[in-house]
Coordinates of N, CA, C and O in Angstrom, one line a residue:
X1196 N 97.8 93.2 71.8 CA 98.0 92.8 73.2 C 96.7 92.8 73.9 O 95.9 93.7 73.7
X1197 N 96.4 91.7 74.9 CA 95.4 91.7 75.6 C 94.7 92.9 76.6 O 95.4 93.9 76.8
X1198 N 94.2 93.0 76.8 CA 93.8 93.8 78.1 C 94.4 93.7 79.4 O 94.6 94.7 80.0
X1199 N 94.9 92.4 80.0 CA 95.2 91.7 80.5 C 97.1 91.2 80.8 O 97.8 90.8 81.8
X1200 N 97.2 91.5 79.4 CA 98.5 91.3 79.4 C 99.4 92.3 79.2 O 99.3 93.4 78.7
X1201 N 100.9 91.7 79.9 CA 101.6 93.1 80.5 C 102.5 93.4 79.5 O 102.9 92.5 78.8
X1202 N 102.9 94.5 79.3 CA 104.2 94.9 78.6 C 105.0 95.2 79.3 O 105.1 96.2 79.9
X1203 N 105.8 94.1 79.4 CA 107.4 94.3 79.9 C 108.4 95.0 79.6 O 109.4 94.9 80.3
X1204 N 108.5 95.8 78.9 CA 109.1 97.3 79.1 C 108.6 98.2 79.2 O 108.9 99.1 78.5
X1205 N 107.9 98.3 79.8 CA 107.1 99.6 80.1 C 106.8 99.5 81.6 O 106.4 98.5 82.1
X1206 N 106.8 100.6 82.2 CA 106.5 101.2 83.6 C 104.9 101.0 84.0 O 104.1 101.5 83.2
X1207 N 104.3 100.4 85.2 CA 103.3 100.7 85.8 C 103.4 101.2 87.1 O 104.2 100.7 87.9
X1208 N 102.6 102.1 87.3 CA 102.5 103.1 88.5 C 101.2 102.6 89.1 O 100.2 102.5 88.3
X1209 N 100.9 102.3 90.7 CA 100.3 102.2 91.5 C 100.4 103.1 92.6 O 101.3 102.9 93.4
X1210 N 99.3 104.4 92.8 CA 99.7 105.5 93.5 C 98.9 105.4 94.9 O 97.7 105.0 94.7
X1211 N 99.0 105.6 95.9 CA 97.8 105.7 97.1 C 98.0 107.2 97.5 O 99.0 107.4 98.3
X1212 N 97.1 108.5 97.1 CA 97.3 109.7 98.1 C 96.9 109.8 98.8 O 95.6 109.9 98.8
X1213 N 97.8 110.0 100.4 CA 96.6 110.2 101.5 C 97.4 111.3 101.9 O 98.6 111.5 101.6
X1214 N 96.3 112.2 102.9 CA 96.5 113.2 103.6 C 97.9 113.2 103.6 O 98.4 113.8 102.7
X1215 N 98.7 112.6 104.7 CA 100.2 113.1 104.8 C 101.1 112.4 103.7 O 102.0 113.1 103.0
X1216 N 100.8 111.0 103.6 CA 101.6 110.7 102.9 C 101.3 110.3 101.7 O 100.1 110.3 101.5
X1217 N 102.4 109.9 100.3 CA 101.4 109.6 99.1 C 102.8 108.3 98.9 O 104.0 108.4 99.0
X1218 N 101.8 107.4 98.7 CA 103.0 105.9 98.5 C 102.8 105.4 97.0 O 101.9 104.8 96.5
X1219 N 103.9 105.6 96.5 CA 103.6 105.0 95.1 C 104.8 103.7 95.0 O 105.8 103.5 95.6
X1220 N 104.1 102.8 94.0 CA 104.6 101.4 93.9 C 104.9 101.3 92.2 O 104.0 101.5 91.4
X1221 N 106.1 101.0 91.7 CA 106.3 101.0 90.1 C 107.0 99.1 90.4 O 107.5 98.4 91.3
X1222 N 106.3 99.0 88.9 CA 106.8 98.0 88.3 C 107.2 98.4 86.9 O 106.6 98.7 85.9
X1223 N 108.5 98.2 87.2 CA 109.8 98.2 86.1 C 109.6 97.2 85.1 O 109.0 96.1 85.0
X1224 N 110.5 98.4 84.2 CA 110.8 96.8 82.7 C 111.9 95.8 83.8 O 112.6 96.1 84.8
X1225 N 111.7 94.7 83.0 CA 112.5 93.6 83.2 C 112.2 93.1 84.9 O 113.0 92.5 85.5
X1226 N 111.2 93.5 85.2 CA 110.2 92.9 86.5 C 110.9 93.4 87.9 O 110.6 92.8 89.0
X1227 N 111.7 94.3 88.0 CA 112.1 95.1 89.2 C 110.7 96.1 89.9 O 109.9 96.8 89.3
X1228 N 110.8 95.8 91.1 CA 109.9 96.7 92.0 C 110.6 97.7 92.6 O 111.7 97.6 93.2
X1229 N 109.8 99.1 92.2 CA 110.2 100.2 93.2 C 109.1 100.9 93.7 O 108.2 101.5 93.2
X1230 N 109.5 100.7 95.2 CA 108.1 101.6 96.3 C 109.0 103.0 96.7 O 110.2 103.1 97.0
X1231 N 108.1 103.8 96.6 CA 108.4 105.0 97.0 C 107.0 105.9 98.0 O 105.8 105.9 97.7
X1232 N 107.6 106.6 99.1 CA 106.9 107.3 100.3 C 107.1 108.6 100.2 O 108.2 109.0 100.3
X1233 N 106.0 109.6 99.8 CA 106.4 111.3 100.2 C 105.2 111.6 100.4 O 104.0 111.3 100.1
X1234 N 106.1 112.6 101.3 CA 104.7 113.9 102.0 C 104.1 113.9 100.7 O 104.6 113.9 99.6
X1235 N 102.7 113.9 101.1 CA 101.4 114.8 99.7 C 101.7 116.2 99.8 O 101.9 116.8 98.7
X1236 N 101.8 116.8 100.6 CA 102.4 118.4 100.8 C 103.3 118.3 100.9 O 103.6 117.4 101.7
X1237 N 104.4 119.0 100.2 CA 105.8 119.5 100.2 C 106.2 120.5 98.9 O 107.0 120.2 98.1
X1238 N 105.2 121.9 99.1 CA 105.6 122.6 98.1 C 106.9 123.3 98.2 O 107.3 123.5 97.1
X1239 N 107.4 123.5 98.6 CA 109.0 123.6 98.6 C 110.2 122.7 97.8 O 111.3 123.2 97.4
X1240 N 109.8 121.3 97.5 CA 110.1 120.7 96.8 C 109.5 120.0 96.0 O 110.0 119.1 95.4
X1241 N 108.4 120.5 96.0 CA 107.6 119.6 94.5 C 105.9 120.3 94.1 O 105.3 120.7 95.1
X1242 N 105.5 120.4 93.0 CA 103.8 121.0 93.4 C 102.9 119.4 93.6 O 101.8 119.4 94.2
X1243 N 103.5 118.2 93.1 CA 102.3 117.3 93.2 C 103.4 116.1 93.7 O 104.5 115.9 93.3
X1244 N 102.7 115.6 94.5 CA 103.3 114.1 94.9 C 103.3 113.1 94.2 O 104.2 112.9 93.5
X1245 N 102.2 112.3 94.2 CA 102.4 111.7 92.5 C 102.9 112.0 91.1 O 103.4 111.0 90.5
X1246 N 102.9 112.9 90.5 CA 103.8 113.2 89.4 C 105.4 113.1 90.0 O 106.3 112.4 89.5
X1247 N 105.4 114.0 91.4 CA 107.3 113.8 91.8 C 107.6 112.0 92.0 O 108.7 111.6 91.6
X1248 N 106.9 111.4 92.4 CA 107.3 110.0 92.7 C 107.5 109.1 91.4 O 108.3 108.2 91.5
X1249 N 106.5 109.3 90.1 CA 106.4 109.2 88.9 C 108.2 109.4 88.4 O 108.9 108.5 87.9
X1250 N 108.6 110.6 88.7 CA 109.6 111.4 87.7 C 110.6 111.1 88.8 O 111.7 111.3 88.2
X1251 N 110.9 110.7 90.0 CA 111.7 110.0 90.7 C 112.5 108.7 90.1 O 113.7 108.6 89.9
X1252 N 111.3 107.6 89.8 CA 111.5 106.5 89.5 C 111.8 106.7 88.3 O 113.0 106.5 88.1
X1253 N 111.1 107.1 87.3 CA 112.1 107.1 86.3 C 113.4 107.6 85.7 O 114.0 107.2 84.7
X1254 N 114.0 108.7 86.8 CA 114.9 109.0 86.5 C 116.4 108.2 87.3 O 117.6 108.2 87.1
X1255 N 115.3 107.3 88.6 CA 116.1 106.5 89.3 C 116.5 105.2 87.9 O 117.7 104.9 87.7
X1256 N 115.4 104.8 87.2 CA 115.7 103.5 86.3 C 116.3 103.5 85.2 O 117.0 102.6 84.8
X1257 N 115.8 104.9 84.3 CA 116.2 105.1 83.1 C 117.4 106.1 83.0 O 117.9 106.3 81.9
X1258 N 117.9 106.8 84.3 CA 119.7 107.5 84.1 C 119.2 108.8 83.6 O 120.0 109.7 83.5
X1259 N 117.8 109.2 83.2 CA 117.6 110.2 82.5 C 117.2 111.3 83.6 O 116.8 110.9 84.7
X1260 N 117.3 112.5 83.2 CA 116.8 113.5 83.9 C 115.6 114.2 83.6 O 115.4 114.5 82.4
X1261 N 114.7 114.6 84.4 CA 113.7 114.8 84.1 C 113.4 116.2 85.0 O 113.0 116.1 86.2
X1262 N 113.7 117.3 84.4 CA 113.1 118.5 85.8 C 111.7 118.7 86.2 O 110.8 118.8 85.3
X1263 N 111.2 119.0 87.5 CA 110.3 119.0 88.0 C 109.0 119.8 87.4 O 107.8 119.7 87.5
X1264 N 109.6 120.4 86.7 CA 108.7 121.7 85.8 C 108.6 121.2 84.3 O 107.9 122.0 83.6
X1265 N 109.0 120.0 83.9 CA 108.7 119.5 82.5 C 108.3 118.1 82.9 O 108.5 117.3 83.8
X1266 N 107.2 118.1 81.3 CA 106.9 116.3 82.0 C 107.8 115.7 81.4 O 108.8 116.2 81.0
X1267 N 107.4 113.8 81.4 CA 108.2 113.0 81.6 C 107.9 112.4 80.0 O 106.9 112.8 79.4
X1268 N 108.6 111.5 79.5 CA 108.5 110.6 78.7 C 107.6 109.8 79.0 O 107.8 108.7 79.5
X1269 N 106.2 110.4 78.5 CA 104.8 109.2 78.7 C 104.8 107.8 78.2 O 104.3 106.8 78.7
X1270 N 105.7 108.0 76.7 CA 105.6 106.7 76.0 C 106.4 105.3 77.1 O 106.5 104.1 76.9
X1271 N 106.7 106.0 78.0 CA 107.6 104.5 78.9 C 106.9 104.0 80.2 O 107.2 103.2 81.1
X1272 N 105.7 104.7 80.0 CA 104.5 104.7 81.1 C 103.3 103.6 80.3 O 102.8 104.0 79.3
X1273 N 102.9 102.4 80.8 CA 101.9 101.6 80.3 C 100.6 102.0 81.2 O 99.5 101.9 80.6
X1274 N 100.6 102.4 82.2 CA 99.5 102.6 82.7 C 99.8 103.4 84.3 O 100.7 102.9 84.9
X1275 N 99.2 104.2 84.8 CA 98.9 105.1 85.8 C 97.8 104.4 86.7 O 96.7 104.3 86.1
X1276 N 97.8 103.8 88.0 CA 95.9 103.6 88.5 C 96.9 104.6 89.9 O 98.1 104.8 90.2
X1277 N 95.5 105.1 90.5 CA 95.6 106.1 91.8 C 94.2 105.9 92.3 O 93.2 105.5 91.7
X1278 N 94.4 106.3 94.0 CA 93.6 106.0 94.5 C 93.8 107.4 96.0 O 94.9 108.0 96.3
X1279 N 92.7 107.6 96.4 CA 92.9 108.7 97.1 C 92.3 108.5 98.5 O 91.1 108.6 98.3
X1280 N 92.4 108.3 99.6 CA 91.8 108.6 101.1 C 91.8 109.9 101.5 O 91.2 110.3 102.6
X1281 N 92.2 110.7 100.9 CA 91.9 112.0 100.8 C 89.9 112.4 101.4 O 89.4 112.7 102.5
X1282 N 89.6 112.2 100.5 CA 88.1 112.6 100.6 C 87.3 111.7 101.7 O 86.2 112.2 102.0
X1283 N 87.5 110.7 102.2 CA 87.4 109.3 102.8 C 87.4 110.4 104.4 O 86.5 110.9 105.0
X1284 N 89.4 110.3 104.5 CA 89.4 110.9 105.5 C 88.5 112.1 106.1 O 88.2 112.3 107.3
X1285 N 88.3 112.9 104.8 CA 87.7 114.6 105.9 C 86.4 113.9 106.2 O 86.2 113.9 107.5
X1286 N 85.4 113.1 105.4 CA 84.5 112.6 106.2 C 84.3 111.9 107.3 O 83.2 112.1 107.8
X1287 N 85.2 111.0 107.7 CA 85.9 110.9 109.0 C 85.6 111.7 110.1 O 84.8 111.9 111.0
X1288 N 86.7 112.3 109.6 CA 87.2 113.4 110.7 C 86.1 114.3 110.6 O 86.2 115.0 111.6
X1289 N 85.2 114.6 110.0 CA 84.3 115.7 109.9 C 84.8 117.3 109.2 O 84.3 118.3 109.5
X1290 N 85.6 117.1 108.5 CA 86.4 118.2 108.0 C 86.2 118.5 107.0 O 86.4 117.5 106.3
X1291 N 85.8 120.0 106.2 CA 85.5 120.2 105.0 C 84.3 120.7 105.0 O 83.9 121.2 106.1
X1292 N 83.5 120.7 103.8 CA 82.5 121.1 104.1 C 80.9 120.6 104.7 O 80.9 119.4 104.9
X1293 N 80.2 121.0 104.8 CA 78.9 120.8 105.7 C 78.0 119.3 105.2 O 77.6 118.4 105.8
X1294 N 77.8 119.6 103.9 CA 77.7 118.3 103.3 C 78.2 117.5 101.8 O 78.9 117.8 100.8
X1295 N 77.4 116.3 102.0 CA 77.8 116.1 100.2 C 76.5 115.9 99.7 O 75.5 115.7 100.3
X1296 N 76.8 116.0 98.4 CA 75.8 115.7 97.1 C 76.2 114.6 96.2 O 77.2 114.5 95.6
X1297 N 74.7 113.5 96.3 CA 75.1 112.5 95.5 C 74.6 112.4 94.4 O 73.8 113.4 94.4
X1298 N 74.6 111.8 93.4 CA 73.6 111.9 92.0 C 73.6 110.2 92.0 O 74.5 109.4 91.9
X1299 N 72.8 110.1 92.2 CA 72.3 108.3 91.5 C 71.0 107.9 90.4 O 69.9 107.7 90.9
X1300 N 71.2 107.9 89.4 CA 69.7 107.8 88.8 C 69.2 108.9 88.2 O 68.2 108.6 87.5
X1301 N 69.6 110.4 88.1 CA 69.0 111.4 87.9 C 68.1 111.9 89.3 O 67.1 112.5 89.2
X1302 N 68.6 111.5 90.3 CA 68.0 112.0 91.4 C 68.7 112.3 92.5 O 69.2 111.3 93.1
X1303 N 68.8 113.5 93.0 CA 70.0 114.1 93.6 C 69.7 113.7 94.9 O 68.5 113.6 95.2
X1304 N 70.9 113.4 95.8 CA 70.3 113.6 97.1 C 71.7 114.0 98.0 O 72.8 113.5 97.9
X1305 N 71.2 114.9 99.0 CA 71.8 115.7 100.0 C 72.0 115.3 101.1 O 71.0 115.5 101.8
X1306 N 73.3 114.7 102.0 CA 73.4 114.1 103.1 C 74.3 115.0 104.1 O 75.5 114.8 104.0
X1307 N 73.8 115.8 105.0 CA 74.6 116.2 105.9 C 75.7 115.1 106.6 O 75.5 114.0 106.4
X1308 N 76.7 115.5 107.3 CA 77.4 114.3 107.8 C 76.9 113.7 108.9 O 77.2 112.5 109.2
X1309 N 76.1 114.5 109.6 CA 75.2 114.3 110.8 C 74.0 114.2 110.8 O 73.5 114.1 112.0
X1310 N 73.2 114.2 109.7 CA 72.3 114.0 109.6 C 71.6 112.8 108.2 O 72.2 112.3 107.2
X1311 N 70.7 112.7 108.4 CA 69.7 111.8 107.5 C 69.6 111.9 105.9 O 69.9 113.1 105.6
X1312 N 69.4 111.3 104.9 CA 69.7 111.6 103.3 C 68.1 112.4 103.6 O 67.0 112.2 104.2
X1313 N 68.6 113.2 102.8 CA 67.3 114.1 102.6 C 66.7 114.3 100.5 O 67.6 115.0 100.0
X1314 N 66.0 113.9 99.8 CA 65.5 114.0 98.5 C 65.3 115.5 98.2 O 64.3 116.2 98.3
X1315 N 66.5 115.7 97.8 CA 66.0 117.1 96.5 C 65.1 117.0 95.8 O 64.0 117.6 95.9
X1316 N 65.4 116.1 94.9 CA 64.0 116.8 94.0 C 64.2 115.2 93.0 O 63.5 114.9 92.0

């Protein structure tokens, strides 16, 4: 099969985690869409948002049960992509820690959030 080309029985997952919420998007065998919305935090009912939204859907499609503490039947999974505003956001907001560290090239460099890239070394 191509790179390109899809396998129609098989599950793809399109995940977005952000801060509050985490929205995941499946495309079903036989070309049904299912979107799903949860808190990213809700340890009371789940340890990870994306995996619960994963094991939602499939147990919404395939009748099977899947408990929260065991994984899932990977082989019905063609592909996983995720994407995070997580880390986006604290820089935003200024939240987190003081600065980041980039590597480009073998040459490190250190950018406060408020201030100027500065060359390590």
């Amino acid at each position: 099969m191509s790179s390109n080309a899809k396998n129609e029985s098989m599950f793809r997952f399109a995940i977005d985690r952000g801060g509050t919420f985490t929205d995941v998007y499946a495309e079903c065998p036989g070309g049904k869409i299912r979107v799903l919305k949860l808190l990213s935090e809700d340890p009371s009912n789940y340890a990870d948002a994306p995996r619960e939204g994963i094991r939602r859907i499939l147990e919404l499609e395939t009748g099977c049960k899947y408990p929260r503490n065991k994984p899932v039947d990977e082989s019905l999974i063609e592909w996983i992509r995720m994407g995070t505003t997580v880390a986006t956001n604290a820089l935003l907001e200024r939240k987190g820690m003081c600065y980041i560290t980039l590597t480009m090239n073998h040459i490190i460099f250190s950018r406060a959030r408020t201030g100027d890239i500065d060359l390590l070394s």
